[in-house]
Short mmCIF file of C-alpha atoms in Angstrom, two decimals:
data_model
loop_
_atom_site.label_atom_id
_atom_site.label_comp_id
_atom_site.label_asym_id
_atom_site.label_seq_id
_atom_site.Cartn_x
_atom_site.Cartn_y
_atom_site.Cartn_z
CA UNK A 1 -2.92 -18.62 -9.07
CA UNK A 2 0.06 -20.69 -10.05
CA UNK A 3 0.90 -18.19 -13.30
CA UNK A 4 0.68 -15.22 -10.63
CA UNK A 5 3.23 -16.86 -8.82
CA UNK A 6 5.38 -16.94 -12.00
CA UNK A 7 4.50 -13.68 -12.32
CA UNK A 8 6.00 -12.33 -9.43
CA UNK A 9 9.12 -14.11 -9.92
CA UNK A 10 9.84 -12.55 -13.50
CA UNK A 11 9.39 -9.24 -12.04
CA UNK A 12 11.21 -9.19 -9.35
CA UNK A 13 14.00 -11.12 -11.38
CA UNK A 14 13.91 -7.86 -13.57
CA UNK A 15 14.21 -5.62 -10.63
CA UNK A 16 16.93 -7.32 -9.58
CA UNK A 17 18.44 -7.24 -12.98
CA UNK A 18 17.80 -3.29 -13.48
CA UNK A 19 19.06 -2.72 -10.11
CA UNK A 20 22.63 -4.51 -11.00
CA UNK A 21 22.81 -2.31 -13.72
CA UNK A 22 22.16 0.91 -11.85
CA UNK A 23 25.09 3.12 -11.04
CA UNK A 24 23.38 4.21 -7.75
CA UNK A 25 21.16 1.97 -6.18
CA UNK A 26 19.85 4.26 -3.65
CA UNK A 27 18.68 6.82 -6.31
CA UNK A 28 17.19 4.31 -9.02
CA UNK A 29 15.74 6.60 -10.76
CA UNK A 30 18.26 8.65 -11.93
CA UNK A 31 20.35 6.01 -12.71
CA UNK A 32 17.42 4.23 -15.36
CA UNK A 33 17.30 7.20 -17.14
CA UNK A 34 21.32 7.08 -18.20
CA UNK A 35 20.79 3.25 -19.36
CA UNK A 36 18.77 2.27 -22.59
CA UNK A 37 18.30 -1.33 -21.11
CA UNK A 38 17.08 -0.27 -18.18
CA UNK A 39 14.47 1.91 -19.38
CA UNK A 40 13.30 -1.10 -21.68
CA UNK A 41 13.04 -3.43 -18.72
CA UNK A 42 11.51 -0.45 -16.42
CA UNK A 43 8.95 0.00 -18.94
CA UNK A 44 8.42 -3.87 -19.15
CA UNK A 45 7.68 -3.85 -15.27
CA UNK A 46 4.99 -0.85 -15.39
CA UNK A 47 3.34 -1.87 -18.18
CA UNK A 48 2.81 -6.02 -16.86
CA UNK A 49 1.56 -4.68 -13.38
CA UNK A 50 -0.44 -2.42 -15.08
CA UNK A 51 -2.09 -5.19 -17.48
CA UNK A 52 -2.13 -7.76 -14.99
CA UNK A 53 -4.07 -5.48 -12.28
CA UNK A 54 -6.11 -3.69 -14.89
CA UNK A 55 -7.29 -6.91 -16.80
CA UNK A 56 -8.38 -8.93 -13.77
CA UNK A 57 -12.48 -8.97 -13.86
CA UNK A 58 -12.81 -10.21 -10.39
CA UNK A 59 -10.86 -10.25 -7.04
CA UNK A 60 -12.08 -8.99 -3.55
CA UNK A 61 -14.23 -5.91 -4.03
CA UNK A 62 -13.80 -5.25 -7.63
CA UNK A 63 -17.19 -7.09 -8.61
CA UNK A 64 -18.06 -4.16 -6.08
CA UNK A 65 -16.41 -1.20 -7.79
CA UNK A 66 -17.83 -2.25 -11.25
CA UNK A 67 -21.41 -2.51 -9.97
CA UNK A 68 -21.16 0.94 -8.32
CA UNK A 69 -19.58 2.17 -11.92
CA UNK A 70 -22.77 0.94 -13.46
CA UNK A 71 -25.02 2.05 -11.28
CA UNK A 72 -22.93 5.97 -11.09
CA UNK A 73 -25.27 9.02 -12.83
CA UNK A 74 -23.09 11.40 -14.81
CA UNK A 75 -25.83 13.73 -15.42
CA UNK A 76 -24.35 15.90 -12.84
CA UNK A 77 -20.09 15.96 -13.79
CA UNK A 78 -18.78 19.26 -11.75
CA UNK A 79 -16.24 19.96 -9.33
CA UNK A 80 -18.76 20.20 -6.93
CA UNK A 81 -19.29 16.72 -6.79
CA UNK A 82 -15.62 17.05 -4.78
CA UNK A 83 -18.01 17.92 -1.61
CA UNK A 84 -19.83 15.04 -1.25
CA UNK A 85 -18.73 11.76 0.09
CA UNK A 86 -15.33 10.02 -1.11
CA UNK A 87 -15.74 13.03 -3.54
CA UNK A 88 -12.89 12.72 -5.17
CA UNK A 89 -13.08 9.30 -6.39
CA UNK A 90 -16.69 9.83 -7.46
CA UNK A 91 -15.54 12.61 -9.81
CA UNK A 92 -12.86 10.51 -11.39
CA UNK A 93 -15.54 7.61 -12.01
CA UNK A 94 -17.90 9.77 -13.00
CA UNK A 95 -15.24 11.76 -15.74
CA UNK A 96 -14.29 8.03 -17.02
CA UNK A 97 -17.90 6.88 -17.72
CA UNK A 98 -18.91 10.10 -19.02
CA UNK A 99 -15.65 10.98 -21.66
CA UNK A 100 -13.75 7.54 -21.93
CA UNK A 101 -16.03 4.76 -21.43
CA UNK A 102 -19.43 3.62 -19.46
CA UNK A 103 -18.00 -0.25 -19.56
CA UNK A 104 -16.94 -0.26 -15.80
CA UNK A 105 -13.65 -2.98 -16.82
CA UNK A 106 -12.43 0.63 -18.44
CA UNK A 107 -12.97 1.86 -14.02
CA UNK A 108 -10.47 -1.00 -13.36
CA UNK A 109 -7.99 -1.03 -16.24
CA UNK A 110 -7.80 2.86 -15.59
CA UNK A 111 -6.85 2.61 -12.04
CA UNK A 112 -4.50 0.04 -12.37
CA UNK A 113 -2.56 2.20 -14.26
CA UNK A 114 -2.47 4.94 -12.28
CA UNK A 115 -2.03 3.17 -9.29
CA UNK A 116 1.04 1.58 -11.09
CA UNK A 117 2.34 5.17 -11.78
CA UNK A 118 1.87 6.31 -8.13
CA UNK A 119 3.36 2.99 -6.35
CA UNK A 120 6.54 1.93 -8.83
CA UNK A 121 8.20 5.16 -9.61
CA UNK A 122 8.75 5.96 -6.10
CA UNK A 123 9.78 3.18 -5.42
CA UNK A 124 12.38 3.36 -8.02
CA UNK A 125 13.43 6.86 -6.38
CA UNK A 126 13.46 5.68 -2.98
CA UNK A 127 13.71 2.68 -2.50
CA UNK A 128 17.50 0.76 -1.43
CA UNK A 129 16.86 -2.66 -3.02
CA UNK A 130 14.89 -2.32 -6.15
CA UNK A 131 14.68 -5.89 -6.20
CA UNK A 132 14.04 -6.40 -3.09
CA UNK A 133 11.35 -3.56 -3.03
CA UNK A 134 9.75 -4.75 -5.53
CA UNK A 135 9.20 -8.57 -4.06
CA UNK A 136 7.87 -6.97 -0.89
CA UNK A 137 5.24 -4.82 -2.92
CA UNK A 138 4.00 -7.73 -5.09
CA UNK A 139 3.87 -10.09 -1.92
CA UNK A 140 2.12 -7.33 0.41
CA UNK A 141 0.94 -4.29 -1.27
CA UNK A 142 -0.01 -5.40 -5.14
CA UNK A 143 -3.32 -7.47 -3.91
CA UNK A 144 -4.13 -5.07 -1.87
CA UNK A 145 -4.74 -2.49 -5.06
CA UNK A 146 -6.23 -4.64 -6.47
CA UNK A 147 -8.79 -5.18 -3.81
CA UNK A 148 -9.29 -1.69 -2.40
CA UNK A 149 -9.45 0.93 -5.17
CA UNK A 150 -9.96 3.93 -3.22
CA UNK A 151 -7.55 3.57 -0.34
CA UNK A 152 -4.83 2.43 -2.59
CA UNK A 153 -5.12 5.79 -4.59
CA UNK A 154 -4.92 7.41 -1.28
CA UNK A 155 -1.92 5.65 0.01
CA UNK A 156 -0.03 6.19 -3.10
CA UNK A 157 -1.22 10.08 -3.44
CA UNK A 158 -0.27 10.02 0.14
CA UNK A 159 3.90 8.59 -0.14
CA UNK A 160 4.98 11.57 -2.28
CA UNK A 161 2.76 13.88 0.13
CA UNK A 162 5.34 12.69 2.90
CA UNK A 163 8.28 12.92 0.99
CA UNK A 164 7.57 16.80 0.39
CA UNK A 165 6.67 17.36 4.45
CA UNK A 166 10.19 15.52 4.86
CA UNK A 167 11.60 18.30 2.73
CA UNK A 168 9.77 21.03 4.38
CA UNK A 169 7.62 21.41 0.88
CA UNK A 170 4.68 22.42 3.49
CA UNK A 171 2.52 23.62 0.78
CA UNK A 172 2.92 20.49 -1.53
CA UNK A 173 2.80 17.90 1.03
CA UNK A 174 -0.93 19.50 2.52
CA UNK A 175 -2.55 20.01 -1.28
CA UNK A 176 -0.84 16.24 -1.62
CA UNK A 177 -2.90 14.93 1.15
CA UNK A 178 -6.26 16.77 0.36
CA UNK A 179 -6.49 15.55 -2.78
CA UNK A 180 -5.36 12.03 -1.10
CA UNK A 181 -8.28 12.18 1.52
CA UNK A 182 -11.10 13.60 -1.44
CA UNK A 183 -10.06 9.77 -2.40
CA UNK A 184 -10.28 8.31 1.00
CA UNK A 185 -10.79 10.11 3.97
CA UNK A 186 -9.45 7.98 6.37
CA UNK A 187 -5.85 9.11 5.06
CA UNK A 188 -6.48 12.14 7.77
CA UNK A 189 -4.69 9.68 10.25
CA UNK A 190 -1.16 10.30 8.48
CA UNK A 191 -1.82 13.95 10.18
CA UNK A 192 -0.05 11.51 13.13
CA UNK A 193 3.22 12.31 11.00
CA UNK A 194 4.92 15.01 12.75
CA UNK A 195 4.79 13.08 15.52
CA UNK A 196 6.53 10.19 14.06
CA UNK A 197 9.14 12.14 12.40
CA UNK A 198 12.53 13.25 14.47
CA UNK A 199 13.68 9.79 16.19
CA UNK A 200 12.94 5.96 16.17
CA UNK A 201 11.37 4.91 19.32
CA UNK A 202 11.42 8.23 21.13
CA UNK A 203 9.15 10.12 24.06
CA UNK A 204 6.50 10.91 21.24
CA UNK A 205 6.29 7.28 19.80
CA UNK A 206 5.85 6.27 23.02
CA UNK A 207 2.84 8.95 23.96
CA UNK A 208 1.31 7.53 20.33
CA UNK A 209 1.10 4.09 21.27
CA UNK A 210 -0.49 5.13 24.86
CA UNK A 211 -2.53 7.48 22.84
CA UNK A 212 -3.54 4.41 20.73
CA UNK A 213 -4.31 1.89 23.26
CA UNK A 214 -6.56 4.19 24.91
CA UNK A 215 -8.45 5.36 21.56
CA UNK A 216 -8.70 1.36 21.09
CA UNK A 217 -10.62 1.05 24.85
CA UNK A 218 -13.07 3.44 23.58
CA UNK A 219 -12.75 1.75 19.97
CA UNK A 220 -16.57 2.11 19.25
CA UNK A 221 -16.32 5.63 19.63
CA UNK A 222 -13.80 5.76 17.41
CA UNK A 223 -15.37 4.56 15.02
CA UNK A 224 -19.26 6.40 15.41
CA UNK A 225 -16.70 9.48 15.11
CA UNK A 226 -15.13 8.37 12.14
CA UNK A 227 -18.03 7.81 10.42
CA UNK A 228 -18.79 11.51 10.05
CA UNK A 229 -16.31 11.50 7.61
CA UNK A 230 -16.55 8.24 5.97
CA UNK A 231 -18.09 4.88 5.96
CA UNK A 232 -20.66 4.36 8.62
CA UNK A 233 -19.70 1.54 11.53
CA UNK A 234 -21.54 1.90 14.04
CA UNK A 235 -23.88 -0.54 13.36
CA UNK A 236 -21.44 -3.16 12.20
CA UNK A 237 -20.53 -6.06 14.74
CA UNK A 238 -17.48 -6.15 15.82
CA UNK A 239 -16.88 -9.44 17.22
CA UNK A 240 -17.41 -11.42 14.46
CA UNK A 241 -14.06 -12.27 12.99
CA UNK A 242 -10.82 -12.19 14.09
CA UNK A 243 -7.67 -11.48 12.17
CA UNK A 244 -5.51 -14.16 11.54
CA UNK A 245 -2.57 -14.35 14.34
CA UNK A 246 0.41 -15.52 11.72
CA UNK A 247 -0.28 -11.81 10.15
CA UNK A 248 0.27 -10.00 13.77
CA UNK A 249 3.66 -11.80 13.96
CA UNK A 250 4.35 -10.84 10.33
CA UNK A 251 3.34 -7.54 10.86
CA UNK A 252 5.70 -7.32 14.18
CA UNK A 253 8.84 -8.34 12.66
CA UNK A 254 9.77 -5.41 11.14
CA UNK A 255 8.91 -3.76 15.12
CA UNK A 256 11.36 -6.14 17.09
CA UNK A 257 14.35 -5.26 14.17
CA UNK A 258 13.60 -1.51 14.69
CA UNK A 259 13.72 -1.79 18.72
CA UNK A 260 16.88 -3.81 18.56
CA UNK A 261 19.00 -1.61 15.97
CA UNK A 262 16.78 2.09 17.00
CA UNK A 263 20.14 3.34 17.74
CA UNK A 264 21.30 2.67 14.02
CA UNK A 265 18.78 3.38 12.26
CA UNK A 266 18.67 7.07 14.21
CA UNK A 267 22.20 7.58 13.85
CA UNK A 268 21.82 7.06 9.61
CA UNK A 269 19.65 9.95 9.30
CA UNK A 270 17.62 8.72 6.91
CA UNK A 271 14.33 10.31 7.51
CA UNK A 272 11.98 8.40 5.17
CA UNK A 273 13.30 5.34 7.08
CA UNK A 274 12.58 6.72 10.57
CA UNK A 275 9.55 7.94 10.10
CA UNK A 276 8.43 4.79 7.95
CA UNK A 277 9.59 2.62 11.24
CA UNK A 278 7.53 4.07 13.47
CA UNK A 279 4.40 4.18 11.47
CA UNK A 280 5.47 0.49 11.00
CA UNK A 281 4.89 0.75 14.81
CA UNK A 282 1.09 2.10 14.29
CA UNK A 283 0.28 -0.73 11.82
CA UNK A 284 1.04 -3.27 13.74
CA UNK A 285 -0.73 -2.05 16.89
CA UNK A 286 -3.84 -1.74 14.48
CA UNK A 287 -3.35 -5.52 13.53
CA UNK A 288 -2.81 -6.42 17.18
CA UNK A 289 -5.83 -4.75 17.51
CA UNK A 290 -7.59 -7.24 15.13
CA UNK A 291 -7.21 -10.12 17.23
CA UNK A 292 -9.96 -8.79 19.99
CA UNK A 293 -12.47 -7.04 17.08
CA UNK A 294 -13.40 -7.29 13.43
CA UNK A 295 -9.95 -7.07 11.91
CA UNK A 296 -11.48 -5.67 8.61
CA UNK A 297 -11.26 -2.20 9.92
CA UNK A 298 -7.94 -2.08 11.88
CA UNK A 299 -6.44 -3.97 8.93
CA UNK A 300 -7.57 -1.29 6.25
CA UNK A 301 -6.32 1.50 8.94
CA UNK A 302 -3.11 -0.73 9.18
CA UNK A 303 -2.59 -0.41 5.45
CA UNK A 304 -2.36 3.57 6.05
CA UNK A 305 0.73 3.28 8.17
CA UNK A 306 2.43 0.57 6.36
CA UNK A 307 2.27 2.92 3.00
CA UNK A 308 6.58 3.14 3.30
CA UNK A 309 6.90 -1.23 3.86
CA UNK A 310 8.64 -1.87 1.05
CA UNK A 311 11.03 0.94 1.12
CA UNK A 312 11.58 0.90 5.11
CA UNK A 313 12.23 -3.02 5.27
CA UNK A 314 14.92 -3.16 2.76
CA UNK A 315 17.08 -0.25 4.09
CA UNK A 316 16.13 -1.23 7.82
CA UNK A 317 17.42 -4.84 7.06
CA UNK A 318 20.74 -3.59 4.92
CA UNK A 319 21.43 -1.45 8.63
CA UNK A 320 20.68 -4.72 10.68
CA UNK A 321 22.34 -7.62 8.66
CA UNK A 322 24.68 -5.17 6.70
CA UNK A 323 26.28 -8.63 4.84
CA UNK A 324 25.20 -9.66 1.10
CA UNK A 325 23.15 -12.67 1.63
CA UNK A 326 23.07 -12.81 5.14
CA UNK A 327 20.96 -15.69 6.28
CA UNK A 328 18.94 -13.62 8.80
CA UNK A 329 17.61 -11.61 6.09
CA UNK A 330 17.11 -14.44 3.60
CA UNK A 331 15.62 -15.89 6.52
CA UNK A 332 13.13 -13.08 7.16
CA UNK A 333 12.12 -12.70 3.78
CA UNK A 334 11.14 -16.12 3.93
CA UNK A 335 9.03 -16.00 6.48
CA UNK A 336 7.10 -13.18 4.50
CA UNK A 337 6.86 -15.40 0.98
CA UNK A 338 5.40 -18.36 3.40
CA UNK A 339 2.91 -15.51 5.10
CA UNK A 340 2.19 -14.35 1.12
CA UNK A 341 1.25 -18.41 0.23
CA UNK A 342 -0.67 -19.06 3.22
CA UNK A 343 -3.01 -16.04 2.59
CA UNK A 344 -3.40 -16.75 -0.83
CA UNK A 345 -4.68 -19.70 -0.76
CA UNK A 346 -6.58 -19.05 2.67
CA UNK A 347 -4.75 -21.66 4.41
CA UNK A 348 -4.87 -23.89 1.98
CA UNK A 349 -8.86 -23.50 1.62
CA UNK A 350 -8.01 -22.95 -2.16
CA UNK A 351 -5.86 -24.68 -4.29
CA UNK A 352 -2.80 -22.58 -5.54
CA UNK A 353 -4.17 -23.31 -9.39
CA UNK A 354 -7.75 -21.42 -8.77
CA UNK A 355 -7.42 -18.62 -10.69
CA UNK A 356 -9.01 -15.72 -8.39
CA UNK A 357 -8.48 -12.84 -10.96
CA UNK A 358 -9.90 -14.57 -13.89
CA UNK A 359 -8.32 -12.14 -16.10
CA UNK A 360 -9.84 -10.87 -19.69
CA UNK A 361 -7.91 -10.13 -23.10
CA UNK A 362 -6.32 -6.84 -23.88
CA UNK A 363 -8.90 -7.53 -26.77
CA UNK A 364 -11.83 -7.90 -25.16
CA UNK A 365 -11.47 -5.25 -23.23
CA UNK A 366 -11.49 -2.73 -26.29
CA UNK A 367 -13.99 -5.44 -27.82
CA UNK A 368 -11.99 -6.11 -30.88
#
């Protein structure tokens, strides 16, 4: 995994570069479209993350995904296939095999670029550092679409769903998150948002996290409920594994900064921050959580709240070490790129040049 190492470095080194060029960092977006350059090297960006993700013939559960793809009839294409289980992604596999292509790589290469649509471009919009927005997606957030392809359509369906509750686009932001949960239905729990929403660390944060500890004494419950509208637990054991502790203190960083500096980060009024805080607050009680069951599950529910990471770090870290290269920050970044290696190669289980993706050609792919 040594080239996806090299990888990451050239794109975040042309984050950084399109970000020095922007005439307003915190609104990216506009300021790429004003630059001829930067629309080169934006385009450059989407496209490699797209090709890298989408040409990749193995990793986690795509084997998974592929076999499914094979095995999906398309004798029965309709919208009514919306009603059934995870309905929504079965009537986007089923519209790829049936009018693009049956070879299930097409599945993968598809998604990857429209999960590379969803993800980047907001972050673009949104995001304070591009750069630095950019590292934390391709350390944190990038493996994970590769690995799960339905909640990572969710998640990134589900960002510009919050953004238009945030701006009181009611409407938008619920036919947002339907379509989100037709994907993955376990997106439901962002329905938590209101909550989450006025202050940092306020009364209703605090009634969540009772809420939560309480749902997690009667976790098994929890879980026989969800399954009504998703995957089945309850017959799954859930004190098999245990989630590795280095990722509970990564994943409470980002809590201890917003506790220290709540009063800042209130007073900016920056809602997208506030809100993405405190569900930064959920997530980690879910991986806290995985140190007592089978962290599989908390972690995927984990991923839900952690959907605004790399835009909430990089402002929430500009508000606590305000200072161009502060060493706290460089510091805490740090910490994250050692958390990224150690997972990779599962603690050094595999050797940093085993190539887990074992990409194809651009060629093959088309068979040409």
């Amino acid at each position: 995994m040594i080239y996806f190492l090299v990888f990451i470095f050239i794109c975040v080194f042309l984050s950084f570069l399109i970000e020095k060029r922007s005439y307003a960092v915190e609104r990216l977006g506009g300021s790429i479209k004003k630059d001829g350059i930067s629309i080169l090297i934006y385009a450059v960006i989407i496209i490699s993350l797209a090709l890298f993700s989408g040409l990749r013939s193995k990793y986690n559960d795509t084997g998974t995904y592929k076999l499914g793809f094979q095995m999906l009839s398309t004798e029965d294409v309709s919208f009514f296939n919306l009603f059934e289980g995870y309905g929504g992604f079965n009537l986007y596999q089923k519209i790829i095999k049936k009018y693009i292509s049956a070879d299930p790589q097409m599945l993968i290469f598809i998604t990857a670029i429209f999960i590379t649509l969803l993800y980047v471009p907001f972050m673009a919009k949104y995001s304070y550092s591009f750069g630095e927005s950019m590292m934390l997606f391709m350390i944190t957030n990038f493996l994970f679409t590769m690995a799960g392809l339905k909640q990572a359509i969710a998640i990134g369906i589900s960002l510009y769903a919050i953004v238009a509750y945030l701006e009181k686009k009611y409407f938008k932001a619920i036919f947002l998150l339907l379509i989100a949960f037709l994907f993955h239905p376990y997106i439901i729990c962002l329905l938590s948002i209101p909550l989450l929403k006025n202050k940092l660390w306020d009364k209703k944060t605090i009634l969540l996290i009772i809420t939560f500890f309480i749902l997690f004494l009667n976790f098994e419950v929890v879980f026989s409920l969800l399954s009504f509208i998703g995957k089945d637990y309850s017959n799954e054991n859930f004190f098999d594994y245990t989630i590795n502790p280095f990722r509970v203190i990564v994943g409470s960083l980002p809590i201890l900064i917003s506790f220290k500096y709540r009063k800042k980060i209130n007073e900016s009024g920056d809602k997208l921050l506030i809100l993405g805080s405190n569900m930064q607050i959920i997530s980690a009680l879910f991986l806290f959580t995985g140190l007592f069951v089978n962290p599989i599950y908390p972690g995927r529910m984990a991923s839900y709240f952690s959907a605004l990471y790399f835009i909430v770090v990089p402002k929430m870290l500009n508000i606590a070490f305000p200072e161009k290269n502060n060493a706290l920050k460089i510091g805490y970044y740090m910490v994250f790129i050692l958390f990224f290696l150690l997972d990779l190669t599962k603690l050094g289980s595999i050797s940093i040049f085993y190539d887990q993706l074992a990409h194809i050609s651009f060629f093959e792919l088309f068979g040409w």
